[in-house]
Amino acid sequence: MRLGSPGLLFLLFSSLRADTQEKEVRAMVGSDVELSCTCPEGSRFDLNDVYVYWQTSESKTVVTYHIPQNSSLANVDSRYRNRALMSPAGMRRGDFSLRLFNVTPQDEQKFLCLVLSQSLGFQEVLSVEVTLHVAANFSVPIVSAPHSPSQDELTFTCTSINGYPRPNVYWINKTDNSLLDQALQNDTVFLNPRGLYDVVSVLRITRTPSVNIGCCIENVLLQQNLTVGSQTGNDIGERDKITENPVSTGEKNVATWSILAVLCLLVVVAVAIGWVCRDRCLQHSYAGAWAVSPETELTGHV
């Protein structure tokens, strides 16, 4: 019996999965990943004897395959053409792993690997199911400055983009690091054209004299929490105080002129003291010279 088409091979593949190994692997979007499907070390295979087949589990999409004396990969789905490869040298050593290039969010699914031996009557040699988890880092959240749609309410907006998988969003009271009630927030999470998630979260809370809020974007798969704070609550409180207790321009002018008047008075006093000291010093110097002069003349007569 000779299996010349991937379709016939698939029928066998569907019925020979009793002892399928299960594995998991994680990859970042845009990276390359290896889906492992290997026999025990020391195994040797003839590529003219083995049939190898890779497909997705749920959609049954053909990823790649190896059929002896058949180099055509016409049945490979266009999404995986030139992206999914096996190594002939590796297959000879019992390594039927799949190398998947430029991982996308759509690659997150289960992949099935089946190896059959023609010389053994197309007996199953190896069956492996690999679950691929895909991840992408979210951007650092941007938290808008709070604004007041009403006198009794403050609104914050948190935005983060280009992450995967779907994130969890939390708002934090940074005063005591407690989580705010999620009923206070409204999250919008959607897939962008790249197949990655963007998230916008709007928080509405009761206005208080002091508030310090943080936004946290959690990527569970990467065990990653990105937290950014809003403007500090003290700044908001001080701004409110200035608004509620304004200082009039007239009061500021009176205070300014008062300070200038005091400075002028100090300058006048300093100048007066300087003149008094100068007169006293001159008088003292002149008396000294008069006292010395007769003594000099007396010495001259001797």
Tab-separated table of C-alpha atoms in Angstrom:
chain	number	residue	atom	x	y	z
A	1	MET	CA	0.000	0.000	0.000
A	2	ARG	CA	1.353	3.377	-0.962
A	3	LEU	CA	0.111	6.681	0.383
A	4	GLY	CA	0.517	9.196	-2.380
A	5	SER	CA	-1.696	12.022	-1.104
A	6	PRO	CA	-1.944	14.031	2.122
A	7	GLY	CA	-5.704	13.380	2.145
A	8	LEU	CA	-5.309	9.608	2.517
A	9	LEU	CA	-2.586	10.155	5.100
A	10	PHE	CA	-4.977	12.354	7.068
A	11	LEU	CA	-7.507	9.481	7.329
A	12	LEU	CA	-4.875	7.344	9.002
A	13	PHE	CA	-3.790	10.276	11.121
A	14	SER	CA	-7.336	10.719	12.457
A	15	SER	CA	-7.549	7.098	13.585
A	16	LEU	CA	-4.071	6.625	15.070
A	17	ARG	CA	-3.987	9.069	17.995
A	18	ALA	CA	-4.539	6.783	20.969
A	19	ASP	CA	-1.081	7.365	22.484
A	20	THR	CA	-0.449	10.940	21.414
A	21	GLN	CA	2.125	12.841	23.481
A	22	GLU	CA	1.117	16.318	24.610
A	23	LYS	CA	3.455	19.294	24.866
A	24	GLU	CA	3.205	23.059	25.287
A	25	VAL	CA	5.407	25.856	24.024
A	26	ARG	CA	5.292	29.654	24.159
A	27	ALA	CA	6.458	32.153	21.540
A	28	MET	CA	6.506	35.920	21.156
A	29	VAL	CA	4.776	37.522	18.185
A	30	GLY	CA	7.256	37.987	15.339
A	31	SER	CA	9.707	35.381	16.653
A	32	ASP	CA	10.525	31.866	15.380
A	33	VAL	CA	9.583	28.773	17.370
A	34	GLU	CA	10.230	25.053	17.252
A	35	LEU	CA	7.373	22.603	17.821
A	36	SER	CA	9.072	19.469	19.086
A	37	CYS	CA	8.261	16.007	17.658
A	38	THR	CA	11.172	13.646	18.302
A	39	CYS	CA	11.912	9.936	18.712
A	40	PRO	CA	14.302	8.606	21.363
A	41	GLU	CA	17.942	9.560	20.880
A	42	GLY	CA	19.849	7.200	18.597
A	43	SER	CA	16.893	6.525	16.254
A	44	ARG	CA	17.597	6.330	12.512
A	45	PHE	CA	15.095	6.650	9.656
A	46	ASP	CA	15.093	6.295	5.887
A	47	LEU	CA	13.311	9.247	4.293
A	48	ASN	CA	12.009	6.872	1.608
A	49	ASP	CA	10.215	4.891	4.315
A	50	VAL	CA	8.610	7.514	6.602
A	51	TYR	CA	5.527	9.654	6.133
A	52	VAL	CA	5.378	12.815	8.291
A	53	TYR	CA	2.345	15.026	8.607
A	54	TRP	CA	1.706	18.293	10.511
A	55	GLN	CA	-1.722	19.925	10.814
A	56	THR	CA	-3.713	22.085	13.209
A	57	SER	CA	-5.996	20.220	15.580
A	58	GLU	CA	-9.300	22.083	15.383
A	59	SER	CA	-9.392	23.472	11.854
A	60	LYS	CA	-7.476	20.522	10.318
A	61	THR	CA	-5.382	23.031	8.379
A	62	VAL	CA	-2.421	21.429	6.561
A	63	VAL	CA	0.798	22.971	7.921
A	64	THR	CA	3.429	20.849	6.141
A	65	TYR	CA	4.243	17.218	5.362
A	66	HIS	CA	6.828	14.799	3.992
A	67	ILE	CA	5.887	12.049	1.518
A	68	PRO	CA	8.617	9.869	-0.091
A	69	GLN	CA	9.406	10.744	-3.705
A	70	ASN	CA	7.001	13.678	-3.547
A	71	SER	CA	8.566	17.111	-3.155
A	72	SER	CA	5.365	18.994	-3.873
A	73	LEU	CA	3.779	20.905	-0.990
A	74	ALA	CA	0.758	22.033	-2.981
A	75	ASN	CA	-1.651	21.045	-0.207
A	76	VAL	CA	-0.010	23.270	2.424
A	77	ASP	CA	-2.278	26.111	3.536
A	78	SER	CA	-1.174	29.510	2.224
A	79	ARG	CA	-0.775	30.847	5.771
A	80	TYR	CA	2.038	28.358	6.413
A	81	ARG	CA	3.710	28.172	3.023
A	82	ASN	CA	7.394	29.099	3.402
A	83	ARG	CA	6.810	29.560	7.136
A	84	ALA	CA	6.730	25.934	8.335
A	85	LEU	CA	9.716	23.687	7.652
A	86	MET	CA	11.182	20.342	8.752
A	87	SER	CA	14.850	19.434	8.465
A	88	PRO	CA	15.662	16.403	6.255
A	89	ALA	CA	18.869	15.819	8.213
A	90	GLY	CA	16.910	16.002	11.464
A	91	MET	CA	14.256	13.552	10.224
A	92	ARG	CA	16.949	10.976	9.488
A	93	ARG	CA	17.899	11.189	13.190
A	94	GLY	CA	14.277	10.881	14.345
A	95	ASP	CA	13.741	14.631	14.825
A	96	PHE	CA	10.509	15.575	13.025
A	97	SER	CA	10.152	18.935	14.764
A	98	LEU	CA	8.459	21.802	12.969
A	99	ARG	CA	10.218	25.146	12.655
A	100	LEU	CA	7.610	27.932	12.453
A	101	PHE	CA	8.826	31.378	11.399
A	102	ASN	CA	7.420	34.842	12.166
A	103	VAL	CA	4.806	33.748	14.692
A	104	THR	CA	1.452	35.554	14.537
A	105	PRO	CA	-1.452	35.677	17.009
A	106	GLN	CA	-3.408	33.412	14.638
A	107	ASP	CA	-0.837	30.649	15.253
A	108	GLU	CA	-2.069	30.181	18.815
A	109	GLN	CA	-3.622	26.718	18.610
A	110	LYS	CA	-2.851	22.998	18.843
A	111	PHE	CA	-0.584	21.395	16.229
A	112	LEU	CA	-0.523	17.647	15.540
A	113	CYS	CA	2.469	15.616	14.342
A	114	LEU	CA	2.185	12.042	12.995
A	115	VAL	CA	4.996	9.797	11.756
A	116	LEU	CA	4.221	6.482	9.938
A	117	SER	CA	6.557	3.775	8.692
A	118	GLN	CA	5.794	2.197	5.306
A	119	SER	CA	8.013	-0.849	5.945
A	120	LEU	CA	6.017	-1.586	9.113
A	121	GLY	CA	2.716	-1.545	7.255
A	122	PHE	CA	2.193	2.150	7.894
A	123	GLN	CA	2.345	1.613	11.610
A	124	GLU	CA	2.386	4.728	13.773
A	125	VAL	CA	5.915	5.522	14.887
A	126	LEU	CA	5.243	8.791	16.671
A	127	SER	CA	2.253	11.001	17.484
A	128	VAL	CA	2.648	14.364	19.251
A	129	GLU	CA	0.244	17.238	19.962
A	130	VAL	CA	1.887	20.601	20.654
A	131	THR	CA	-0.075	23.551	22.057
A	132	LEU	CA	1.404	26.861	20.966
A	133	HIS	CA	0.767	29.870	23.221
A	134	VAL	CA	1.445	33.254	21.646
A	135	ALA	CA	2.298	36.439	23.560
A	136	ALA	CA	3.169	40.080	22.890
A	137	ASN	CA	4.174	42.812	25.320
A	138	PHE	CA	1.670	45.610	25.862
A	139	SER	CA	2.922	49.162	25.594
A	140	VAL	CA	3.508	51.085	28.817
A	141	PRO	CA	0.068	52.430	29.831
A	142	ILE	CA	-0.672	56.103	29.304
A	143	VAL	CA	-2.885	57.609	31.994
A	144	SER	CA	-4.539	60.919	31.192
A	145	ALA	CA	-4.666	63.751	33.684
A	146	PRO	CA	-7.955	63.669	35.594
A	147	HIS	CA	-10.754	65.913	34.457
A	148	SER	CA	-14.044	66.787	36.074
A	149	PRO	CA	-17.190	66.214	34.015
A	150	SER	CA	-19.080	67.407	37.098
A	151	GLN	CA	-18.346	69.000	40.463
A	152	ASP	CA	-18.621	65.637	42.229
A	153	GLU	CA	-16.739	63.329	39.815
A	154	LEU	CA	-13.215	62.723	38.489
A	155	THR	CA	-12.517	60.765	35.284
A	156	PHE	CA	-9.252	58.994	34.361
A	157	THR	CA	-8.414	57.259	31.063
A	158	CYS	CA	-5.790	54.490	30.664
A	159	THR	CA	-4.578	53.316	27.218
A	160	SER	CA	-2.248	50.452	26.203
A	161	ILE	CA	-1.767	48.836	22.772
A	162	ASN	CA	-0.251	45.960	20.759
A	163	GLY	CA	-0.372	43.198	23.368
A	164	TYR	CA	-1.444	39.561	23.420
A	165	PRO	CA	-3.361	37.714	24.793
A	166	ARG	CA	-6.356	39.729	26.014
A	167	PRO	CA	-5.286	41.664	29.132
A	168	ASN	CA	-6.760	42.206	32.562
A	169	VAL	CA	-7.127	45.860	33.589
A	170	TYR	CA	-7.086	47.066	37.189
A	171	TRP	CA	-7.238	50.491	38.792
A	172	ILE	CA	-5.330	50.911	42.053
A	173	ASN	CA	-5.616	53.306	44.968
A	174	LYS	CA	-1.876	53.975	45.326
A	175	THR	CA	-2.319	55.396	48.798
A	176	ASP	CA	-2.759	51.884	50.221
A	177	ASN	CA	-2.289	49.770	47.003
A	178	SER	CA	-5.855	48.492	47.186
A	179	LEU	CA	-7.841	47.562	44.074
A	180	LEU	CA	-10.708	49.834	43.164
A	181	ASP	CA	-14.115	48.339	42.491
A	182	GLN	CA	-14.225	47.213	38.843
A	183	ALA	CA	-17.781	48.492	38.650
A	184	LEU	CA	-16.220	51.979	38.549
A	185	GLN	CA	-14.376	51.300	35.285
A	186	ASN	CA	-15.466	50.794	31.692
A	187	ASP	CA	-13.020	48.747	29.561
A	188	THR	CA	-12.926	48.618	25.769
A	189	VAL	CA	-10.670	45.836	24.428
A	190	PHE	CA	-10.433	45.147	20.690
A	191	LEU	CA	-8.192	43.497	18.080
A	192	ASN	CA	-6.260	45.934	15.896
A	193	PRO	CA	-5.269	45.248	12.247
A	194	ARG	CA	-2.143	43.390	13.436
A	195	GLY	CA	-4.260	40.903	15.355
A	196	LEU	CA	-3.043	42.323	18.677
A	197	TYR	CA	-5.123	43.782	21.491
A	198	ASP	CA	-5.581	47.474	22.251
A	199	VAL	CA	-7.290	48.488	25.478
A	200	VAL	CA	-8.879	51.721	26.714
A	201	SER	CA	-10.161	51.864	30.287
A	202	VAL	CA	-12.163	54.779	31.718
A	203	LEU	CA	-12.426	55.181	35.494
A	204	ARG	CA	-15.014	57.413	37.164
A	205	ILE	CA	-14.707	58.059	40.884
A	206	THR	CA	-16.154	60.438	43.433
A	207	ARG	CA	-14.197	63.639	43.745
A	208	THR	CA	-12.154	63.870	46.958
A	209	PRO	CA	-9.659	66.474	48.274
A	210	SER	CA	-6.760	64.050	47.706
A	211	VAL	CA	-6.524	61.131	45.279
A	212	ASN	CA	-3.629	59.044	43.882
A	213	ILE	CA	-4.626	56.553	41.198
A	214	GLY	CA	-2.685	53.915	39.213
A	215	CYS	CA	-3.612	51.859	36.140
A	216	CYS	CA	-2.362	48.251	35.839
A	217	ILE	CA	-2.301	46.197	32.595
A	218	GLU	CA	-1.804	42.501	33.362
A	219	ASN	CA	-0.513	39.993	30.781
A	220	VAL	CA	-1.206	36.653	32.455
A	221	LEU	CA	0.774	34.551	29.963
A	222	LEU	CA	3.931	36.633	30.432
A	223	GLN	CA	3.252	37.076	34.166
A	224	GLN	CA	3.692	40.772	33.535
A	225	ASN	CA	2.087	43.766	35.265
A	226	LEU	CA	2.581	47.250	33.830
A	227	THR	CA	1.490	49.920	36.312
A	228	VAL	CA	1.534	53.686	35.783
A	229	GLY	CA	0.223	56.315	38.169
A	230	SER	CA	-1.826	59.390	37.438
A	231	GLN	CA	-0.921	62.849	38.680
A	232	THR	CA	-0.488	62.724	42.435
A	233	GLY	CA	-3.471	63.400	44.605
A	234	ASN	CA	-1.608	66.184	46.419
A	235	ASP	CA	-1.269	68.124	43.163
A	236	ILE	CA	-4.995	67.805	42.559
A	237	GLY	CA	-5.749	68.932	46.112
A	238	GLU	CA	-3.483	71.954	45.864
A	239	ARG	CA	-5.049	72.922	42.561
A	240	ASP	CA	-8.491	72.711	44.140
A	241	LYS	CA	-7.419	74.825	47.076
A	242	ILE	CA	-6.141	77.573	44.790
A	243	THR	CA	-9.429	77.569	42.919
A	244	GLU	CA	-11.522	77.696	46.094
A	245	ASN	CA	-9.440	80.410	47.873
A	246	PRO	CA	-8.152	82.825	45.200
A	247	VAL	CA	-5.921	85.760	46.196
A	248	SER	CA	-7.096	89.022	44.593
A	249	THR	CA	-4.763	91.127	42.451
A	250	GLY	CA	-5.292	94.107	44.766
A	251	GLU	CA	-4.113	92.172	47.811
A	252	LYS	CA	-1.018	91.040	45.921
A	253	ASN	CA	-0.219	94.683	44.927
A	254	VAL	CA	-0.605	95.948	48.517
A	255	ALA	CA	1.771	93.271	49.772
A	256	THR	CA	4.317	94.129	47.068
A	257	TRP	CA	4.272	97.889	47.794
A	258	SER	CA	4.587	97.259	51.532
A	259	ILE	CA	7.731	95.230	51.015
A	260	LEU	CA	9.231	97.928	48.753
A	261	ALA	CA	8.484	100.649	51.321
A	262	VAL	CA	10.251	98.695	54.081
A	263	LEU	CA	13.277	98.167	51.847
A	264	CYS	CA	13.464	101.909	51.015
A	265	LEU	CA	13.292	102.823	54.689
A	266	LEU	CA	16.130	100.437	55.495
A	267	VAL	CA	18.248	101.997	52.734
A	268	VAL	CA	17.647	105.555	54.106
A	269	VAL	CA	18.573	104.501	57.645
A	270	ALA	CA	21.725	102.769	56.405
A	271	VAL	CA	22.821	105.897	54.497
A	272	ALA	CA	22.203	108.155	57.512
A	273	ILE	CA	24.220	105.909	59.794
A	274	GLY	CA	27.028	105.918	57.233
A	275	TRP	CA	27.243	109.754	57.170
A	276	VAL	CA	27.282	110.010	60.962
A	277	CYS	CA	30.092	107.486	61.253
A	278	ARG	CA	32.066	109.314	58.527
A	279	ASP	CA	31.894	112.696	60.343
A	280	ARG	CA	33.056	111.188	63.618
A	281	CYS	CA	35.982	109.437	61.961
A	282	LEU	CA	37.150	112.673	60.224
A	283	GLN	CA	37.064	114.646	63.468
A	284	HIS	CA	39.085	112.005	65.268
A	285	SER	CA	41.765	111.992	62.544
A	286	TYR	CA	42.124	115.838	62.506
A	287	ALA	CA	42.611	116.069	66.323
A	288	GLY	CA	45.391	113.541	66.184
A	289	ALA	CA	47.321	115.537	63.582
A	290	TRP	CA	47.040	118.809	65.631
A	291	ALA	CA	48.451	117.137	68.736
A	292	VAL	CA	51.499	115.864	66.932
A	293	SER	CA	52.397	119.125	65.123
A	294	PRO	CA	53.689	121.242	68.148
A	295	GLU	CA	55.758	118.322	69.313
A	296	THR	CA	57.480	118.237	65.945
A	297	GLU	CA	58.221	121.997	66.008
A	298	LEU	CA	59.656	121.756	69.546
A	299	THR	CA	62.002	119.050	68.472
A	300	GLY	CA	63.152	121.277	65.623
A	301	HIS	CA	64.285	124.074	67.981
A	302	VAL	CA	66.460	121.724	69.957
